[in-house]
Tab-separated table of C-alpha atoms and ligand atoms in Angstrom:
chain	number	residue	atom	x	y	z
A	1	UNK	CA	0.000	0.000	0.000
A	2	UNK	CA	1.172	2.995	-0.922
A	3	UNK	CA	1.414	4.992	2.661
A	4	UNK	CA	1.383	8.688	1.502
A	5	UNK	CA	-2.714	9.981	0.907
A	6	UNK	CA	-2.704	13.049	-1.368
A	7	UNK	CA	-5.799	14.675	0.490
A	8	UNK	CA	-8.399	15.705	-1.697
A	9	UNK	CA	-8.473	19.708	-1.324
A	10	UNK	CA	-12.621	20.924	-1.534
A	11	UNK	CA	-12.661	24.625	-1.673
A	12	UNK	CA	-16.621	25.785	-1.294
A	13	UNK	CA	-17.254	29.852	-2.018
A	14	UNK	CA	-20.412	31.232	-2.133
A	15	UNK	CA	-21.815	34.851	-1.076
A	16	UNK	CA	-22.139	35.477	2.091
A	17	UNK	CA	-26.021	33.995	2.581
A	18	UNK	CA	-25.785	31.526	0.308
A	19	UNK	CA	-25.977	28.720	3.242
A	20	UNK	CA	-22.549	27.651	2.073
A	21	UNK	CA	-21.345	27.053	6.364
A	22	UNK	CA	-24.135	24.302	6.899
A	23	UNK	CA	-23.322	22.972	3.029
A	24	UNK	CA	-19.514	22.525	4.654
A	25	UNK	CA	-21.395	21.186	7.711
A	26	UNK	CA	-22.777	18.419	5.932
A	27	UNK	CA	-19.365	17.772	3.910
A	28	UNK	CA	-17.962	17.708	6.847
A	29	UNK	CA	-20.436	14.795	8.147
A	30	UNK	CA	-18.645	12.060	5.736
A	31	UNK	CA	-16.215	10.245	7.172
A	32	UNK	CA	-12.951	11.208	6.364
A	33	UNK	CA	-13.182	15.013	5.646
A	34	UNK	CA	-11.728	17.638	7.744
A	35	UNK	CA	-12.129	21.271	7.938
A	36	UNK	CA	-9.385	24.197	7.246
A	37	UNK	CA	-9.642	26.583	10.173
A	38	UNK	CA	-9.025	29.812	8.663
A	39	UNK	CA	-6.563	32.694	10.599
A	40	UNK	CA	-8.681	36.183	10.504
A	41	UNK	CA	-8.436	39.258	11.672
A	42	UNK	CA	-12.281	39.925	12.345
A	43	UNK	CA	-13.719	39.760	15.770
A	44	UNK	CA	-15.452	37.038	17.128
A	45	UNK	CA	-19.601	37.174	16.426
A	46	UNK	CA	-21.392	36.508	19.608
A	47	UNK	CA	-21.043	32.181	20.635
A	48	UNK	CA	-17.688	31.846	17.958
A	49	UNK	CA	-15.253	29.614	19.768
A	50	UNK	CA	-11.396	30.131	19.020
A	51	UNK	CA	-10.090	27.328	16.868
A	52	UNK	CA	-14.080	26.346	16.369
A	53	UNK	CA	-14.193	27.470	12.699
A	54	UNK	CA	-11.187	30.524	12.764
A	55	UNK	CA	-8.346	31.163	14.955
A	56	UNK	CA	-9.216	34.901	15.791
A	57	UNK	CA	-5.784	36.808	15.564
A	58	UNK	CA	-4.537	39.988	15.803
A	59	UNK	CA	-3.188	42.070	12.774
A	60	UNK	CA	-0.013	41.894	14.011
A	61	UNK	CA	-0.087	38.312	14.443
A	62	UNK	CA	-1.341	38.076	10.867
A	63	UNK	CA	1.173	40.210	9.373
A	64	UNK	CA	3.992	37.637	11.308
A	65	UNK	CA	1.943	35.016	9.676
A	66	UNK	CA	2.015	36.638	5.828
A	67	UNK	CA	6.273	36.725	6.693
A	68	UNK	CA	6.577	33.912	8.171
A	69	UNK	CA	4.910	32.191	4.727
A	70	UNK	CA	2.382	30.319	6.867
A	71	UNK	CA	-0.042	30.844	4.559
A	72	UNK	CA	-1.492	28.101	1.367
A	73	UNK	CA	-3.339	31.786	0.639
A	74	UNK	CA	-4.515	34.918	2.648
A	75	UNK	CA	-6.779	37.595	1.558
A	76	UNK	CA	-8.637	40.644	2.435
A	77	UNK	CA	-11.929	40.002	2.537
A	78	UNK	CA	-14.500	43.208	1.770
A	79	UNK	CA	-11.732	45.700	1.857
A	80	UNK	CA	-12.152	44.787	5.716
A	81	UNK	CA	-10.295	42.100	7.053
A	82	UNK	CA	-7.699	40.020	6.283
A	83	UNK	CA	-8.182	36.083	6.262
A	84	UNK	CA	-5.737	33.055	5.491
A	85	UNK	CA	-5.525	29.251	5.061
A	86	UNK	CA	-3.024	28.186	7.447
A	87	UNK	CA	-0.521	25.457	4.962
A	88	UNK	CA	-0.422	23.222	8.222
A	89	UNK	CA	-3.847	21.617	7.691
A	90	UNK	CA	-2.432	20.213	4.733
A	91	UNK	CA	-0.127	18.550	6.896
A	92	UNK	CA	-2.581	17.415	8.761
A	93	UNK	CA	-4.546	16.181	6.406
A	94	UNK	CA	-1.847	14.379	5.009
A	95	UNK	CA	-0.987	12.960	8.654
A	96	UNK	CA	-4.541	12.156	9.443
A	97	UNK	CA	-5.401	11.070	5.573
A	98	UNK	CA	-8.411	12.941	5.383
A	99	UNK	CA	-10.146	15.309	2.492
A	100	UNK	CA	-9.626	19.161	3.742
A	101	UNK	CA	-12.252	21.074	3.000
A	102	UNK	CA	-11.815	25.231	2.854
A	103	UNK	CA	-14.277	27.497	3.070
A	104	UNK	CA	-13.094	30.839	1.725
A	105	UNK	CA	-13.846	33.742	-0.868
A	106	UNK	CA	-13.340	34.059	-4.434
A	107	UNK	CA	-9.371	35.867	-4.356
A	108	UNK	CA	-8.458	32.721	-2.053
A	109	UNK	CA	-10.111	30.239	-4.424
A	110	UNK	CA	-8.540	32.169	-7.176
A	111	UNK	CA	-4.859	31.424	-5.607
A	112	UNK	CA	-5.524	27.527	-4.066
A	113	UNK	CA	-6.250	26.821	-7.976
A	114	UNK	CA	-3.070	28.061	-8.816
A	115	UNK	CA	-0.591	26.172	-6.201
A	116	UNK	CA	-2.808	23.329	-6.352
A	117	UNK	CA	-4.356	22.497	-9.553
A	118	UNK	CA	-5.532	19.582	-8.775
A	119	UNK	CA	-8.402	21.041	-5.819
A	120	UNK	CA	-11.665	20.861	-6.528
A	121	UNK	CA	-13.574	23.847	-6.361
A	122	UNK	CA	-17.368	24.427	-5.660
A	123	UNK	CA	-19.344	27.572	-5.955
A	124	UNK	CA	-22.598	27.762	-3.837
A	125	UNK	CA	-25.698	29.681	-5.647
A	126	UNK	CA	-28.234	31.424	-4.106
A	127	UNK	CA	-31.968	30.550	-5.669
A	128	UNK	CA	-32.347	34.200	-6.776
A	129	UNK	CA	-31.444	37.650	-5.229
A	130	UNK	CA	-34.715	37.398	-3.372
A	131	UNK	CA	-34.148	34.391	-1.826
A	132	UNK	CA	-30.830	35.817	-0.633
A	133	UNK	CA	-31.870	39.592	0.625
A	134	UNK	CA	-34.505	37.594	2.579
A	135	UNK	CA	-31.725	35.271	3.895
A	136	UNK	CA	-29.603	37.991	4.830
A	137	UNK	CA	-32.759	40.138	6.377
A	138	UNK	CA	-33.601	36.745	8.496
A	139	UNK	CA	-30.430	36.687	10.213
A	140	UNK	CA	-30.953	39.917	11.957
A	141	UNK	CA	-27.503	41.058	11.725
A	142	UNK	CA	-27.213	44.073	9.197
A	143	UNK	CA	-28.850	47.546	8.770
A	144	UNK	CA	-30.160	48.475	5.478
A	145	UNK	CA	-26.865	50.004	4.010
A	146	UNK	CA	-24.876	46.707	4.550
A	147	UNK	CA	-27.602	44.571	3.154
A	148	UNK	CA	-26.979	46.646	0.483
A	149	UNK	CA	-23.471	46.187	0.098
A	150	UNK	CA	-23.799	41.862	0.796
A	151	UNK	CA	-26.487	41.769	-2.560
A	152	UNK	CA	-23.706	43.880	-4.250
A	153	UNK	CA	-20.892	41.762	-3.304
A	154	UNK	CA	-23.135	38.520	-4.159
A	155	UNK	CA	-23.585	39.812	-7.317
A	156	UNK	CA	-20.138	40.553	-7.990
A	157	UNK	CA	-18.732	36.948	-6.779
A	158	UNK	CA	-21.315	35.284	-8.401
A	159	UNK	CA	-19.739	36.348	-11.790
A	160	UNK	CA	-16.421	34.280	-11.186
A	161	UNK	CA	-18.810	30.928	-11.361
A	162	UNK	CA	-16.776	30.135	-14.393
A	163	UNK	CA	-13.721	29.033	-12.157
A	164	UNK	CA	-15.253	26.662	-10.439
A	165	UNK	CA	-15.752	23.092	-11.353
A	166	UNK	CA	-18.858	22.626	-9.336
A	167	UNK	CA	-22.198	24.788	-9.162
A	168	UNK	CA	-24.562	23.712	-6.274
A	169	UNK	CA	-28.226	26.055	-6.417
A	170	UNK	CA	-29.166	25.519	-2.605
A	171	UNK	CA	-32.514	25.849	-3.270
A	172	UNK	CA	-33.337	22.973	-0.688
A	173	UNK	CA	-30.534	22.054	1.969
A	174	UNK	CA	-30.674	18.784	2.282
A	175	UNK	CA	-30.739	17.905	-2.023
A	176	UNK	CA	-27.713	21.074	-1.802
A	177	UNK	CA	-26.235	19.072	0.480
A	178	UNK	CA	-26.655	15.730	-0.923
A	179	UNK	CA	-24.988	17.491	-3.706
A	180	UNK	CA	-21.690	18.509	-2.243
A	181	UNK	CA	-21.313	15.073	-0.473
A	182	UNK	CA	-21.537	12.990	-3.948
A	183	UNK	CA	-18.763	15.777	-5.128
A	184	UNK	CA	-16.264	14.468	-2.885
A	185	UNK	CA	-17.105	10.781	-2.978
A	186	UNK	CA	-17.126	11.114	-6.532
A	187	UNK	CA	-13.798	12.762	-6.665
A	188	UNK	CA	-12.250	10.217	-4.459
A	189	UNK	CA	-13.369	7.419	-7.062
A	190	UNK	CA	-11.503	9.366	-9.787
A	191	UNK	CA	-8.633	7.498	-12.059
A	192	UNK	CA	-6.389	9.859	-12.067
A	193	UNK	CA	-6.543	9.662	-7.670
A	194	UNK	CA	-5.928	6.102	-7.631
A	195	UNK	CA	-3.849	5.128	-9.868
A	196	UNK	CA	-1.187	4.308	-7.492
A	197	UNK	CA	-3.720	2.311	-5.430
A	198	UNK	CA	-4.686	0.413	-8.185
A	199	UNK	CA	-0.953	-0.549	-9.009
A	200	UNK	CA	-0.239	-1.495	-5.814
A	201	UNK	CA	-3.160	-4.043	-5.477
A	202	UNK	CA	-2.585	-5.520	-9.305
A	203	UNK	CA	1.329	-5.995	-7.668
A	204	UNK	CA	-0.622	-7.867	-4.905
A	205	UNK	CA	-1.612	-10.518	-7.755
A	206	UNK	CA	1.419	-10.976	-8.955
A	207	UNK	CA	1.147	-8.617	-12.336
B	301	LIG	P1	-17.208	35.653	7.610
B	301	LIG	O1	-16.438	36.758	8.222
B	301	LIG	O2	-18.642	36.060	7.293
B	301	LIG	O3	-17.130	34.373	8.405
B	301	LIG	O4	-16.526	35.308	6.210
B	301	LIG	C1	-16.383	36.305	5.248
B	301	LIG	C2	-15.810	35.709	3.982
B	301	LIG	O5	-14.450	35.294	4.197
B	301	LIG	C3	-16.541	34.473	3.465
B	301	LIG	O6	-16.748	34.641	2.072
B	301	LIG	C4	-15.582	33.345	3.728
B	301	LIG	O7	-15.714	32.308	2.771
B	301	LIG	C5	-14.247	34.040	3.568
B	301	LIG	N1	-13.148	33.323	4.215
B	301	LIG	C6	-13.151	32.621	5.365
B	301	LIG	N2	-11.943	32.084	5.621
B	301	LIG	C7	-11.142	32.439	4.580
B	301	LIG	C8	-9.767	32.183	4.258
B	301	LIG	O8	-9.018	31.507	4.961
B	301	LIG	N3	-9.306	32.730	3.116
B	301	LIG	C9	-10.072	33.489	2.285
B	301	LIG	N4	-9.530	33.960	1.167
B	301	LIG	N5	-11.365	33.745	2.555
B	301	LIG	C10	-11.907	33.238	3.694
């Protein structure tokens, strides 16, 4: 057997509202799969845990981070805060031979795809605009002019669909999430991913 696993790397983007954290929520429910905790620079939201789903740092810790080259990619998210995928969960991954999963915008996407060719990259669709204004408006936690400025970002990250291998219209959670899960099991059946496998086990008869 070969003893190396070459994770599978799932990068899921979607605008904010889009349900894309319970979509990596279910992902993360198959066996196997482990989640990227992002670094960032933004503050806790009320009942965030520390190492939960980010490591909450401060800028100057992220800056030490960026020199330090800790990063598989970093970004400024919004113009507001900075956010990064720490290269040690690939490690881990490795270690632990499990899929990692990232959840991060379109510029990190963007620069995974481009170190790592091979990651598999899934964009998460709102129904329609509607559907997401009253998303955001059900969460309770904007005033009008930054509702205003989530549809516009949605809008604008929706047109980098093209770069993604994978569109997934959570119009229902549970089919959207269906959806993402037969993604990754159907990735890890893939030729090209187990070739080596293979090999090994046609060795095992003697070929
Ligand atoms: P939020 O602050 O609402 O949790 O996330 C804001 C945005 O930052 C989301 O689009 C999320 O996908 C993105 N994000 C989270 N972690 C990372 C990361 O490590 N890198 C990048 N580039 N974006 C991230």
């Amino acid at each position: 057997m070969a003893d190396s696993y070459e994770p599978l790397i799932l990068i899921v983007s979607g605008p904010s509202g889009s349900g894309k954290s319970t979509l990596v929520k279910k992902l993360l429910e198959l066996p196997g799969t482990m989640l990227s905790i992002s670094a960032t620079t933004r503050p806790p939201r009320a009942g965030e845990k520390d190492g939960e789903w980010y490591h909450f740092v401060s800028d100057e810790e992220f800056r030490r981070m960026v020199e330090r080259g800790e990063f598989l990619e970093h970004a400024r998210v919004f113009g507001k805060h900075s956010y990064g995928t720490p290269k040690k969960w690939l490690e881990e991954a490795r270690a632990r031979k499990c899929d990692l999963v990232l959840e991060i915008d379109v510029q990190g996407a963007e620069q995974v795809r481009k170190k790592l060719p091979e990651s598999i990259a899934i964009f998460i669709v709102p129904p329609s605009r509607q559907e997401l204004e009253k998303r955001i408006r059900a969460r309770g936690q904007d005033d009008e002019d930054e509702i205003g400025r989530r549809l516009e970002r949605a809008r604008l990250e929706m047109e980098r669909y093209v770069d993604y291998d994978y569109l997934v219209i959570n119009e229902d959670v549970n089919r959207a999430g269906e959806a993402v899960r037969a993604i990754a099991l159907g990735a890890r059946s893939e030729t090209k991913r187990n070739g080596e496998r293979v090999r090994q086990i046609l060795k095992s008869f003697g070929g």
